[in-house]
Amino acid sequence: MMAENQKSVFIRFNMDDKADRELYEKLVEESGSASSLTAYVKRVLDEYFSLNIKIADRQEFHNQMLAAIREEMQVQGMKLVGALVAGIGTVSTSSISSGTMSNGTDLPDVCDSLPSELQGVLDFIG
């Protein structure tokens, strides 16, 4: 009755084949002895499959995080576009002084604050 609950896998190594011989020698070396070889192979297979499951889980988590980040970037980008479009209608061209644009090559001086017309844009984004 005990034999019904057991399954076997047989692995044969052809010692005339270099790859088979090297694999067998590595297994024996890592297991410590030929008597514990079966237990060692079982442990290595278990670790291999557990690692593959962990890698798959991490990859799925990574993909989910990328999707969430892309979605958030799109939402924030649309907010920015909406705020800029809303802000364009409130900024009049008369607020730009003619002194800041001489021949189109000079940059305006640095200012400590935004024009009041653009403050609403920042409030909308935040």
Short mmCIF file of N, CA and C in Angstrom, two decimals:
data_model
loop_
_atom_site.label_atom_id
_atom_site.label_comp_id
_atom_site.label_asym_id
_atom_site.label_seq_id
_atom_site.Cartn_x
_atom_site.Cartn_y
_atom_site.Cartn_z
N MET A 1 0.82 -1.18 0.00
CA MET A 1 0.00 0.00 0.00
C MET A 1 0.87 1.26 0.00
N MET A 2 1.99 1.21 0.66
CA MET A 2 2.92 2.33 0.70
C MET A 2 3.47 2.64 -0.68
N ALA A 3 3.70 1.61 -1.48
CA ALA A 3 4.26 1.79 -2.81
C ALA A 3 3.31 2.56 -3.72
N GLU A 4 2.00 2.50 -3.47
CA GLU A 4 1.04 3.23 -4.29
C GLU A 4 1.20 4.74 -4.13
N ASN A 5 1.67 5.17 -2.97
CA ASN A 5 1.82 6.59 -2.70
C ASN A 5 3.19 7.13 -3.09
N GLN A 6 4.01 6.31 -3.68
CA GLN A 6 5.35 6.74 -4.07
C GLN A 6 5.50 6.74 -5.58
N LYS A 7 6.22 7.70 -6.06
CA LYS A 7 6.54 7.80 -7.49
C LYS A 7 8.05 7.86 -7.62
N SER A 8 8.56 7.37 -8.73
CA SER A 8 10.01 7.34 -8.93
C SER A 8 10.37 8.01 -10.25
N VAL A 9 11.53 8.62 -10.22
CA VAL A 9 12.14 9.18 -11.43
C VAL A 9 13.55 8.61 -11.50
N PHE A 10 13.86 8.02 -12.62
CA PHE A 10 15.20 7.45 -12.79
C PHE A 10 15.99 8.32 -13.75
N ILE A 11 17.19 8.63 -13.35
CA ILE A 11 18.08 9.41 -14.21
C ILE A 11 19.31 8.55 -14.47
N ARG A 12 19.61 8.37 -15.71
CA ARG A 12 20.81 7.61 -16.08
C ARG A 12 21.82 8.58 -16.67
N PHE A 13 23.03 8.44 -16.23
CA PHE A 13 24.13 9.26 -16.74
C PHE A 13 25.03 8.37 -17.58
N ASN A 14 25.25 8.76 -18.79
CA ASN A 14 26.16 8.03 -19.68
C ASN A 14 27.57 8.56 -19.41
N MET A 15 28.39 7.76 -18.78
CA MET A 15 29.72 8.21 -18.39
C MET A 15 30.67 8.35 -19.58
N ASP A 16 30.25 7.87 -20.75
CA ASP A 16 31.04 8.10 -21.97
C ASP A 16 30.75 9.48 -22.56
N ASP A 17 29.64 10.08 -22.15
CA ASP A 17 29.26 11.42 -22.63
C ASP A 17 29.83 12.45 -21.65
N LYS A 18 30.60 13.40 -22.16
CA LYS A 18 31.30 14.36 -21.30
C LYS A 18 30.32 15.19 -20.46
N ALA A 19 29.24 15.68 -21.09
CA ALA A 19 28.28 16.52 -20.37
C ALA A 19 27.59 15.72 -19.25
N ASP A 20 27.16 14.49 -19.54
CA ASP A 20 26.55 13.64 -18.52
C ASP A 20 27.51 13.36 -17.37
N ARG A 21 28.74 13.03 -17.72
CA ARG A 21 29.74 12.69 -16.70
C ARG A 21 30.00 13.92 -15.81
N GLU A 22 30.16 15.10 -16.41
CA GLU A 22 30.44 16.30 -15.62
C GLU A 22 29.27 16.66 -14.71
N LEU A 23 28.04 16.49 -15.22
CA LEU A 23 26.87 16.77 -14.39
C LEU A 23 26.81 15.81 -13.20
N TYR A 24 27.03 14.54 -13.45
CA TYR A 24 27.02 13.54 -12.38
C TYR A 24 28.09 13.85 -11.34
N GLU A 25 29.28 14.19 -11.80
CA GLU A 25 30.37 14.50 -10.88
C GLU A 25 30.05 15.73 -10.03
N LYS A 26 29.42 16.74 -10.63
CA LYS A 26 29.02 17.93 -9.86
C LYS A 26 27.98 17.57 -8.80
N LEU A 27 27.01 16.74 -9.18
CA LEU A 27 25.98 16.32 -8.23
C LEU A 27 26.58 15.56 -7.05
N VAL A 28 27.47 14.61 -7.35
CA VAL A 28 28.10 13.82 -6.28
C VAL A 28 28.94 14.73 -5.38
N GLU A 29 29.68 15.65 -6.00
CA GLU A 29 30.53 16.56 -5.23
C GLU A 29 29.69 17.44 -4.30
N GLU A 30 28.60 18.00 -4.82
CA GLU A 30 27.76 18.89 -4.02
C GLU A 30 26.98 18.15 -2.94
N SER A 31 26.57 16.92 -3.23
CA SER A 31 25.78 16.15 -2.26
C SER A 31 26.63 15.61 -1.13
N GLY A 32 27.91 15.45 -1.36
CA GLY A 32 28.80 14.94 -0.33
C GLY A 32 29.05 13.46 -0.43
N SER A 33 28.08 12.73 -0.94
CA SER A 33 28.27 11.28 -1.11
C SER A 33 27.20 10.75 -2.05
N ALA A 34 27.45 9.61 -2.62
CA ALA A 34 26.50 9.00 -3.54
C ALA A 34 25.23 8.57 -2.81
N SER A 35 25.33 8.27 -1.51
CA SER A 35 24.14 7.82 -0.77
C SER A 35 23.13 8.95 -0.55
N SER A 36 23.60 10.19 -0.46
CA SER A 36 22.68 11.31 -0.26
C SER A 36 22.36 12.02 -1.59
N LEU A 37 22.77 11.42 -2.68
CA LEU A 37 22.57 12.04 -3.99
C LEU A 37 21.09 12.24 -4.30
N THR A 38 20.26 11.27 -4.00
CA THR A 38 18.82 11.39 -4.26
C THR A 38 18.21 12.54 -3.48
N ALA A 39 18.53 12.64 -2.22
CA ALA A 39 18.00 13.72 -1.38
C ALA A 39 18.49 15.08 -1.90
N TYR A 40 19.75 15.13 -2.33
CA TYR A 40 20.30 16.38 -2.84
C TYR A 40 19.58 16.80 -4.13
N VAL A 41 19.38 15.86 -5.04
CA VAL A 41 18.70 16.18 -6.30
C VAL A 41 17.28 16.66 -6.03
N LYS A 42 16.57 16.03 -5.10
CA LYS A 42 15.22 16.47 -4.73
C LYS A 42 15.24 17.91 -4.21
N ARG A 43 16.23 18.21 -3.34
CA ARG A 43 16.33 19.55 -2.76
C ARG A 43 16.63 20.60 -3.84
N VAL A 44 17.55 20.26 -4.75
CA VAL A 44 17.90 21.19 -5.83
C VAL A 44 16.69 21.45 -6.73
N LEU A 45 15.96 20.41 -7.06
CA LEU A 45 14.76 20.59 -7.90
C LEU A 45 13.71 21.44 -7.20
N ASP A 46 13.52 21.21 -5.90
CA ASP A 46 12.56 22.00 -5.14
C ASP A 46 12.98 23.47 -5.12
N GLU A 47 14.26 23.73 -4.86
CA GLU A 47 14.75 25.12 -4.85
C GLU A 47 14.60 25.77 -6.22
N TYR A 48 14.86 25.01 -7.28
CA TYR A 48 14.75 25.52 -8.65
C TYR A 48 13.32 25.97 -8.94
N PHE A 49 12.35 25.12 -8.61
CA PHE A 49 10.96 25.47 -8.89
C PHE A 49 10.47 26.59 -7.99
N SER A 50 10.90 26.62 -6.73
CA SER A 50 10.52 27.71 -5.83
C SER A 50 11.08 29.03 -6.34
N LEU A 51 12.31 29.01 -6.82
CA LEU A 51 12.93 30.22 -7.34
C LEU A 51 12.19 30.72 -8.58
N ASN A 52 11.81 29.81 -9.46
CA ASN A 52 11.07 30.20 -10.66
C ASN A 52 9.74 30.85 -10.31
N ILE A 53 9.07 30.32 -9.28
CA ILE A 53 7.80 30.90 -8.85
C ILE A 53 8.04 32.31 -8.29
N LYS A 54 9.09 32.47 -7.49
CA LYS A 54 9.40 33.79 -6.93
C LYS A 54 9.74 34.78 -8.04
N ILE A 55 10.49 34.36 -9.03
CA ILE A 55 10.85 35.24 -10.15
C ILE A 55 9.59 35.65 -10.91
N ALA A 56 8.69 34.70 -11.15
CA ALA A 56 7.44 35.00 -11.85
C ALA A 56 6.60 35.98 -11.04
N ASP A 57 6.54 35.79 -9.73
CA ASP A 57 5.77 36.70 -8.87
C ASP A 57 6.37 38.10 -8.90
N ARG A 58 7.69 38.18 -8.84
CA ARG A 58 8.35 39.49 -8.88
C ARG A 58 8.13 40.17 -10.23
N GLN A 59 8.17 39.40 -11.31
CA GLN A 59 7.94 39.96 -12.63
C GLN A 59 6.52 40.51 -12.75
N GLU A 60 5.55 39.77 -12.21
CA GLU A 60 4.16 40.22 -12.23
C GLU A 60 4.01 41.51 -11.42
N PHE A 61 4.64 41.56 -10.24
CA PHE A 61 4.60 42.77 -9.41
C PHE A 61 5.23 43.94 -10.15
N HIS A 62 6.37 43.69 -10.80
CA HIS A 62 7.06 44.72 -11.57
C HIS A 62 6.16 45.25 -12.68
N ASN A 63 5.49 44.37 -13.40
CA ASN A 63 4.60 44.78 -14.49
C ASN A 63 3.43 45.59 -13.95
N GLN A 64 2.88 45.19 -12.82
CA GLN A 64 1.77 45.94 -12.22
C GLN A 64 2.22 47.33 -11.79
N MET A 65 3.42 47.42 -11.22
CA MET A 65 3.94 48.73 -10.80
C MET A 65 4.17 49.64 -12.00
N LEU A 66 4.72 49.09 -13.08
CA LEU A 66 4.93 49.90 -14.28
C LEU A 66 3.61 50.42 -14.83
N ALA A 67 2.60 49.57 -14.86
CA ALA A 67 1.28 49.98 -15.36
C ALA A 67 0.71 51.09 -14.49
N ALA A 68 0.84 50.96 -13.17
CA ALA A 68 0.32 51.98 -12.26
C ALA A 68 1.07 53.31 -12.44
N ILE A 69 2.38 53.23 -12.61
CA ILE A 69 3.18 54.45 -12.79
C ILE A 69 2.82 55.13 -14.10
N ARG A 70 2.67 54.34 -15.17
CA ARG A 70 2.30 54.93 -16.46
C ARG A 70 0.93 55.60 -16.38
N GLU A 71 -0.01 54.95 -15.71
CA GLU A 71 -1.35 55.52 -15.57
C GLU A 71 -1.30 56.83 -14.79
N GLU A 72 -0.54 56.84 -13.69
CA GLU A 72 -0.43 58.05 -12.89
C GLU A 72 0.25 59.17 -13.67
N MET A 73 1.28 58.83 -14.45
CA MET A 73 1.95 59.84 -15.27
C MET A 73 0.98 60.43 -16.29
N GLN A 74 0.14 59.59 -16.87
CA GLN A 74 -0.83 60.07 -17.85
C GLN A 74 -1.85 61.00 -17.18
N VAL A 75 -2.33 60.61 -15.99
CA VAL A 75 -3.30 61.44 -15.27
C VAL A 75 -2.67 62.79 -14.93
N GLN A 76 -1.44 62.76 -14.39
CA GLN A 76 -0.78 64.01 -14.02
C GLN A 76 -0.49 64.86 -15.25
N GLY A 77 -0.11 64.21 -16.35
CA GLY A 77 0.14 64.94 -17.60
C GLY A 77 -1.11 65.63 -18.10
N MET A 78 -2.25 64.94 -18.00
CA MET A 78 -3.51 65.54 -18.45
C MET A 78 -3.90 66.70 -17.53
N LYS A 79 -3.63 66.57 -16.23
CA LYS A 79 -3.90 67.68 -15.31
C LYS A 79 -3.07 68.90 -15.69
N LEU A 80 -1.81 68.65 -16.01
CA LEU A 80 -0.92 69.75 -16.38
C LEU A 80 -1.40 70.42 -17.66
N VAL A 81 -1.75 69.61 -18.65
CA VAL A 81 -2.24 70.17 -19.91
C VAL A 81 -3.51 70.98 -19.66
N GLY A 82 -4.42 70.44 -18.86
CA GLY A 82 -5.66 71.16 -18.56
C GLY A 82 -5.38 72.47 -17.84
N ALA A 83 -4.45 72.43 -16.90
CA ALA A 83 -4.11 73.64 -16.16
C ALA A 83 -3.47 74.68 -17.07
N LEU A 84 -2.60 74.23 -17.95
CA LEU A 84 -1.96 75.18 -18.87
C LEU A 84 -2.97 75.79 -19.83
N VAL A 85 -3.86 74.95 -20.34
CA VAL A 85 -4.89 75.46 -21.25
C VAL A 85 -5.79 76.45 -20.53
N ALA A 86 -6.18 76.12 -19.29
CA ALA A 86 -7.01 77.03 -18.50
C ALA A 86 -6.25 78.31 -18.20
N GLY A 87 -4.95 78.20 -17.95
CA GLY A 87 -4.15 79.38 -17.62
C GLY A 87 -3.91 80.28 -18.81
N ILE A 88 -3.86 79.71 -20.02
CA ILE A 88 -3.61 80.52 -21.21
C ILE A 88 -4.71 81.55 -21.41
N GLY A 89 -5.93 81.16 -21.11
CA GLY A 89 -7.05 82.09 -21.28
C GLY A 89 -7.04 83.22 -20.29
N THR A 90 -6.36 83.06 -19.16
CA THR A 90 -6.37 84.10 -18.13
C THR A 90 -5.19 85.05 -18.25
N VAL A 91 -4.15 84.67 -18.98
CA VAL A 91 -2.97 85.52 -19.11
C VAL A 91 -3.15 86.40 -20.34
N SER A 92 -3.11 87.69 -20.12
CA SER A 92 -3.26 88.60 -21.26
C SER A 92 -1.89 88.95 -21.82
N THR A 93 -1.84 89.21 -23.09
CA THR A 93 -0.57 89.54 -23.73
C THR A 93 -0.07 90.90 -23.29
N SER A 94 -0.94 91.74 -22.77
CA SER A 94 -0.48 93.06 -22.33
C SER A 94 0.36 92.97 -21.06
N SER A 95 0.29 91.83 -20.36
CA SER A 95 1.08 91.70 -19.13
C SER A 95 2.55 91.45 -19.44
N ILE A 96 2.89 91.11 -20.69
CA ILE A 96 4.29 90.91 -21.07
C ILE A 96 4.83 92.27 -21.49
N SER A 97 5.83 92.72 -20.78
CA SER A 97 6.36 94.05 -21.09
C SER A 97 7.26 93.99 -22.31
N SER A 98 7.29 95.08 -23.03
CA SER A 98 8.11 95.12 -24.24
C SER A 98 9.59 95.16 -23.90
N GLY A 99 9.93 95.50 -22.69
CA GLY A 99 11.33 95.56 -22.29
C GLY A 99 11.97 94.20 -22.12
N THR A 100 11.18 93.16 -21.95
CA THR A 100 11.76 91.84 -21.72
C THR A 100 12.16 91.17 -23.02
N MET A 101 11.66 91.64 -24.14
CA MET A 101 11.99 91.04 -25.43
C MET A 101 12.62 92.11 -26.31
N SER A 102 13.93 92.20 -26.33
CA SER A 102 14.57 93.21 -27.16
C SER A 102 14.68 92.74 -28.60
N ASN A 103 15.56 91.80 -28.85
CA ASN A 103 15.68 91.29 -30.20
C ASN A 103 15.41 89.79 -30.27
N GLY A 104 14.83 89.25 -29.21
CA GLY A 104 14.48 87.83 -29.19
C GLY A 104 15.60 86.93 -28.72
N THR A 105 16.77 87.49 -28.39
CA THR A 105 17.88 86.64 -27.97
C THR A 105 18.13 86.73 -26.47
N ASP A 106 17.66 87.79 -25.81
CA ASP A 106 17.90 87.95 -24.38
C ASP A 106 16.82 87.23 -23.58
N LEU A 107 17.23 86.66 -22.48
CA LEU A 107 16.27 86.03 -21.57
C LEU A 107 15.80 87.06 -20.57
N PRO A 108 14.58 86.95 -20.12
CA PRO A 108 14.10 87.90 -19.12
C PRO A 108 14.83 87.68 -17.80
N ASP A 109 14.83 88.72 -16.97
CA ASP A 109 15.46 88.62 -15.66
C ASP A 109 14.72 87.60 -14.81
N VAL A 110 15.44 87.02 -13.84
CA VAL A 110 14.82 86.05 -12.92
C VAL A 110 13.93 86.81 -11.96
N CYS A 111 12.75 86.26 -11.72
CA CYS A 111 11.85 86.90 -10.77
C CYS A 111 11.62 85.96 -9.59
N ASP A 112 11.21 86.53 -8.48
CA ASP A 112 11.01 85.74 -7.27
C ASP A 112 9.63 85.10 -7.20
N SER A 113 8.69 85.55 -8.01
CA SER A 113 7.34 84.99 -7.93
C SER A 113 6.72 84.94 -9.32
N LEU A 114 5.70 84.13 -9.43
CA LEU A 114 4.98 84.02 -10.70
C LEU A 114 3.98 85.15 -10.82
N PRO A 115 3.63 85.50 -12.05
CA PRO A 115 2.55 86.48 -12.23
C PRO A 115 1.28 85.93 -11.59
N SER A 116 0.45 86.82 -11.11
CA SER A 116 -0.77 86.38 -10.40
C SER A 116 -1.67 85.54 -11.31
N GLU A 117 -1.62 85.78 -12.63
CA GLU A 117 -2.46 85.03 -13.55
C GLU A 117 -2.08 83.54 -13.58
N LEU A 118 -0.79 83.23 -13.32
CA LEU A 118 -0.33 81.83 -13.38
C LEU A 118 -0.45 81.12 -12.03
N GLN A 119 -0.68 81.85 -10.96
CA GLN A 119 -0.79 81.22 -9.64
C GLN A 119 -1.96 80.23 -9.62
N GLY A 120 -3.04 80.54 -10.32
CA GLY A 120 -4.19 79.65 -10.38
C GLY A 120 -3.84 78.33 -11.04
N VAL A 121 -2.90 78.35 -12.00
CA VAL A 121 -2.46 77.13 -12.66
C VAL A 121 -1.79 76.21 -11.66
N LEU A 122 -0.92 76.75 -10.82
CA LEU A 122 -0.23 75.94 -9.81
C LEU A 122 -1.22 75.40 -8.78
N ASP A 123 -2.21 76.22 -8.40
CA ASP A 123 -3.23 75.75 -7.45
C ASP A 123 -4.01 74.59 -8.05
N PHE A 124 -4.31 74.68 -9.35
CA PHE A 124 -5.08 73.62 -10.04
C PHE A 124 -4.29 72.32 -10.09
N ILE A 125 -2.98 72.41 -10.36
CA ILE A 125 -2.14 71.21 -10.45
C ILE A 125 -1.99 70.56 -9.09
N GLY A 126 -1.73 71.37 -8.07
CA GLY A 126 -1.47 70.84 -6.74
C GLY A 126 -2.70 70.25 -6.14
#
